[in-house]
Amino acid sequence: MSVTLPVPIAFRLPEGWEPARSGADEAAGVAFAAVLPQPDGFSPNITVDGAHLAETTSLADAADASVERLREVAASVVVADRREAGSAEVPALAQRLTFWGTVGGVRRELVQSQVYLCLVDVADPHRRAVVRLALTADEERHDGVVGDFQEFVRSVRPDTGTGISS
């Protein structure tokens, strides 16, 4: 089963980042995944997913739900920072989570930076959609790759064509 976004977007991957191998994004329940290959340890990754928002659901509600889903699979999930961003036309929320996870049999301290974008559904302008962009990296590498993630986020825009492009 293919995982699709509720609204089509276009974006540009930062230099050195590669789309994850085919099928990995579907297995993770995301519409798109990219990795920054590392010779050792955990490879930082960027994922994109989304859903339609109910009229009464806020971006903070969507972010809270994401935290709860992560708590189902990871230990000690902490919301280290959360702030509103974006504009009146495209509201956004950013949050930074820290947690422990087991990757390749090794327990690691991980950091996930998430950005939630609220977009209008081009097929039905009365519907809102949220697109979640997430960077996950081990604690040692996160600050070194967060600039790439910010570059990626700045490149995201609605796509009036056929869907995700990179």
mmCIF file of C-alpha atoms in Angstrom:
data_model
loop_
_atom_site.group_PDB
_atom_site.id
_atom_site.type_symbol
_atom_site.label_atom_id
_atom_site.label_comp_id
_atom_site.label_asym_id
_atom_site.label_seq_id
_atom_site.Cartn_x
_atom_site.Cartn_y
_atom_site.Cartn_z
ATOM 1 C CA MET A 1 0.000 0.000 0.000
ATOM 2 C CA SER A 2 1.433 3.344 -1.002
ATOM 3 C CA VAL A 3 1.653 6.136 1.586
ATOM 4 C CA THR A 4 0.654 9.500 0.127
ATOM 5 C CA LEU A 5 0.439 13.041 1.431
ATOM 6 C CA PRO A 6 -2.921 14.813 1.716
ATOM 7 C CA VAL A 7 -1.509 17.671 -0.398
ATOM 8 C CA PRO A 8 1.258 17.448 -3.002
ATOM 9 C CA ILE A 9 4.548 19.179 -2.185
ATOM 10 C CA ALA A 10 7.851 19.793 -3.919
ATOM 11 C CA PHE A 11 11.228 20.157 -2.214
ATOM 12 C CA ARG A 12 14.977 19.982 -2.707
ATOM 13 C CA LEU A 13 17.273 17.663 -0.758
ATOM 14 C CA PRO A 14 20.448 19.223 0.663
ATOM 15 C CA GLU A 15 23.769 18.149 -0.839
ATOM 16 C CA GLY A 16 24.888 14.695 0.303
ATOM 17 C CA TRP A 17 21.403 13.487 1.259
ATOM 18 C CA GLU A 18 19.949 10.555 -0.678
ATOM 19 C CA PRO A 19 16.421 9.156 -0.959
ATOM 20 C CA ALA A 20 16.063 6.097 1.267
ATOM 21 C CA ARG A 21 16.010 2.797 -0.560
ATOM 22 C CA SER A 22 12.713 1.875 -2.140
ATOM 23 C CA GLY A 23 10.108 0.514 0.255
ATOM 24 C CA ALA A 24 11.761 1.881 3.416
ATOM 25 C CA ASP A 25 9.452 4.887 3.484
ATOM 26 C CA GLU A 26 6.310 2.756 3.124
ATOM 27 C CA ALA A 27 7.472 0.432 5.906
ATOM 28 C CA ALA A 28 7.944 3.457 8.182
ATOM 29 C CA GLY A 29 4.522 4.903 7.275
ATOM 30 C CA VAL A 30 5.949 7.996 5.600
ATOM 31 C CA ALA A 31 5.493 9.462 2.150
ATOM 32 C CA PHE A 32 9.214 10.172 1.654
ATOM 33 C CA ALA A 33 12.454 9.399 3.472
ATOM 34 C CA ALA A 34 16.039 10.476 2.879
ATOM 35 C CA VAL A 35 19.298 9.609 4.635
ATOM 36 C CA LEU A 36 22.709 11.174 5.039
ATOM 37 C CA PRO A 37 24.908 8.079 4.742
ATOM 38 C CA GLN A 38 27.459 7.685 7.551
ATOM 39 C CA PRO A 39 30.439 5.336 7.561
ATOM 40 C CA ASP A 40 29.657 4.293 11.139
ATOM 41 C CA GLY A 41 26.744 4.479 13.533
ATOM 42 C CA PHE A 42 23.296 5.886 12.957
ATOM 43 C CA SER A 43 22.644 7.712 9.675
ATOM 44 C CA PRO A 44 20.623 10.911 10.113
ATOM 45 C CA ASN A 45 17.315 10.806 8.241
ATOM 46 C CA ILE A 46 14.587 13.130 7.073
ATOM 47 C CA THR A 47 11.016 11.896 6.770
ATOM 48 C CA VAL A 48 7.854 13.477 5.375
ATOM 49 C CA ASP A 49 4.295 12.459 6.247
ATOM 50 C CA GLY A 50 0.950 14.149 6.620
ATOM 51 C CA ALA A 51 -2.787 13.961 7.163
ATOM 52 C CA HIS A 52 -5.938 16.014 6.826
ATOM 53 C CA LEU A 53 -6.733 18.100 9.902
ATOM 54 C CA ALA A 54 -10.175 18.138 11.451
ATOM 55 C CA GLU A 55 -11.586 21.630 11.773
ATOM 56 C CA THR A 56 -11.011 21.607 15.541
ATOM 57 C CA THR A 57 -7.481 20.127 15.434
ATOM 58 C CA SER A 58 -4.585 22.527 15.922
ATOM 59 C CA LEU A 59 -0.959 22.059 14.935
ATOM 60 C CA ALA A 60 -0.177 21.665 18.662
ATOM 61 C CA ASP A 61 -2.731 18.823 18.803
ATOM 62 C CA ALA A 62 -1.007 17.142 15.833
ATOM 63 C CA ALA A 63 2.398 17.603 17.504
ATOM 64 C CA ASP A 64 1.068 16.159 20.791
ATOM 65 C CA ALA A 65 -0.265 13.108 18.931
ATOM 66 C CA SER A 66 3.139 12.618 17.318
ATOM 67 C CA VAL A 67 4.819 12.672 20.731
ATOM 68 C CA GLU A 68 2.393 10.039 21.997
ATOM 69 C CA ARG A 69 3.043 7.794 18.960
ATOM 70 C CA LEU A 70 6.794 8.085 19.544
ATOM 71 C CA ARG A 71 6.323 7.162 23.216
ATOM 72 C CA GLU A 72 4.819 3.857 22.047
ATOM 73 C CA VAL A 73 8.156 2.823 20.479
ATOM 74 C CA ALA A 74 10.863 4.837 22.261
ATOM 75 C CA ALA A 75 11.933 5.453 25.846
ATOM 76 C CA SER A 76 12.125 8.730 27.751
ATOM 77 C CA VAL A 77 10.564 10.982 25.083
ATOM 78 C CA VAL A 78 10.936 14.625 26.118
ATOM 79 C CA VAL A 79 9.672 17.728 24.316
ATOM 80 C CA ALA A 80 12.827 19.844 24.648
ATOM 81 C CA ASP A 81 11.460 22.842 22.725
ATOM 82 C CA ARG A 82 8.264 23.868 20.929
ATOM 83 C CA ARG A 83 7.408 27.108 19.158
ATOM 84 C CA GLU A 84 4.998 28.483 16.602
ATOM 85 C CA ALA A 85 6.458 29.571 13.270
ATOM 86 C CA GLY A 86 5.365 30.249 9.718
ATOM 87 C CA SER A 87 2.928 32.930 8.607
ATOM 88 C CA ALA A 88 -0.807 33.618 8.596
ATOM 89 C CA GLU A 89 -1.022 31.963 5.150
ATOM 90 C CA VAL A 90 1.056 28.921 6.148
ATOM 91 C CA PRO A 91 1.042 28.439 9.916
ATOM 92 C CA ALA A 92 3.761 26.171 11.258
ATOM 93 C CA LEU A 93 4.924 24.657 14.510
ATOM 94 C CA ALA A 94 8.424 23.414 15.290
ATOM 95 C CA GLN A 95 9.425 21.099 18.106
ATOM 96 C CA ARG A 96 12.547 19.273 19.211
ATOM 97 C CA LEU A 97 12.254 15.888 20.910
ATOM 98 C CA THR A 98 14.890 13.852 22.709
ATOM 99 C CA PHE A 99 14.540 10.130 23.364
ATOM 100 C CA TRP A 100 16.346 6.813 23.667
ATOM 101 C CA GLY A 101 15.993 4.222 20.937
ATOM 102 C CA THR A 102 17.623 0.964 19.967
ATOM 103 C CA VAL A 103 19.080 1.059 16.466
ATOM 104 C CA GLY A 104 20.929 -1.951 15.084
ATOM 105 C CA GLY A 105 20.996 -3.500 18.553
ATOM 106 C CA VAL A 106 22.679 -0.416 20.061
ATOM 107 C CA ARG A 107 20.867 1.879 22.503
ATOM 108 C CA ARG A 108 21.295 5.494 21.347
ATOM 109 C CA GLU A 109 20.270 8.933 22.503
ATOM 110 C CA LEU A 110 18.384 10.429 19.561
ATOM 111 C CA VAL A 111 17.101 13.901 18.743
ATOM 112 C CA GLN A 112 14.211 14.587 16.413
ATOM 113 C CA SER A 113 13.441 18.043 15.045
ATOM 114 C CA GLN A 114 9.915 18.265 13.653
ATOM 115 C CA VAL A 115 8.216 20.965 11.617
ATOM 116 C CA TYR A 116 4.452 20.928 11.046
ATOM 117 C CA LEU A 117 3.116 22.937 8.099
ATOM 118 C CA CYS A 118 -0.594 23.669 7.775
ATOM 119 C CA LEU A 119 -1.530 23.758 4.079
ATOM 120 C CA VAL A 120 -4.787 24.157 2.198
ATOM 121 C CA ASP A 121 -5.896 21.089 0.267
ATOM 122 C CA VAL A 122 -5.727 22.233 -3.382
ATOM 123 C CA ALA A 123 -8.402 19.699 -4.363
ATOM 124 C CA ASP A 124 -10.770 21.039 -1.683
ATOM 125 C CA PRO A 125 -9.845 24.533 -0.387
ATOM 126 C CA HIS A 126 -12.193 24.079 2.577
ATOM 127 C CA ARG A 127 -9.987 21.280 3.960
ATOM 128 C CA ARG A 128 -6.741 21.756 5.851
ATOM 129 C CA ALA A 129 -3.826 19.382 5.824
ATOM 130 C CA VAL A 130 -0.753 19.084 7.989
ATOM 131 C CA VAL A 131 2.581 18.015 6.551
ATOM 132 C CA ARG A 132 5.176 16.845 9.094
ATOM 133 C CA LEU A 133 8.856 17.133 8.253
ATOM 134 C CA ALA A 134 11.196 15.382 10.685
ATOM 135 C CA LEU A 135 14.948 15.102 11.104
ATOM 136 C CA THR A 136 16.178 12.263 13.307
ATOM 137 C CA ALA A 137 19.845 12.015 14.266
ATOM 138 C CA ASP A 138 21.885 10.719 17.143
ATOM 139 C CA GLU A 139 22.614 13.308 19.805
ATOM 140 C CA GLU A 140 26.240 13.758 18.688
ATOM 141 C CA ARG A 141 25.379 14.493 15.037
ATOM 142 C CA HIS A 142 22.102 16.416 15.337
ATOM 143 C CA ASP A 143 23.525 19.921 15.654
ATOM 144 C CA GLY A 144 25.839 19.237 12.689
ATOM 145 C CA VAL A 145 22.953 18.359 10.349
ATOM 146 C CA VAL A 146 20.129 20.589 11.601
ATOM 147 C CA GLY A 147 21.268 23.294 9.135
ATOM 148 C CA ASP A 148 20.655 20.834 6.279
ATOM 149 C CA PHE A 149 17.190 20.171 7.685
ATOM 150 C CA GLN A 150 16.435 23.897 7.863
ATOM 151 C CA GLU A 151 17.535 24.214 4.214
ATOM 152 C CA PHE A 152 15.212 21.323 3.343
ATOM 153 C CA VAL A 153 12.270 22.907 5.208
ATOM 154 C CA ARG A 154 12.800 26.241 3.431
ATOM 155 C CA SER A 155 12.627 24.439 0.065
ATOM 156 C CA VAL A 156 9.211 22.809 0.712
ATOM 157 C CA ARG A 157 6.348 24.324 -1.267
ATOM 158 C CA PRO A 158 2.946 23.233 -2.578
ATOM 159 C CA ASP A 159 3.251 21.337 -5.843
ATOM 160 C CA THR A 160 0.595 21.860 -8.476
ATOM 161 C CA GLY A 161 2.070 19.027 -10.550
ATOM 162 C CA THR A 162 1.897 15.312 -9.865
ATOM 163 C CA GLY A 163 3.244 15.056 -6.319
ATOM 164 C CA ILE A 164 6.461 14.815 -4.357
ATOM 165 C CA SER A 165 9.567 15.828 -6.210
ATOM 166 C CA SER A 166 13.102 16.280 -5.102
#
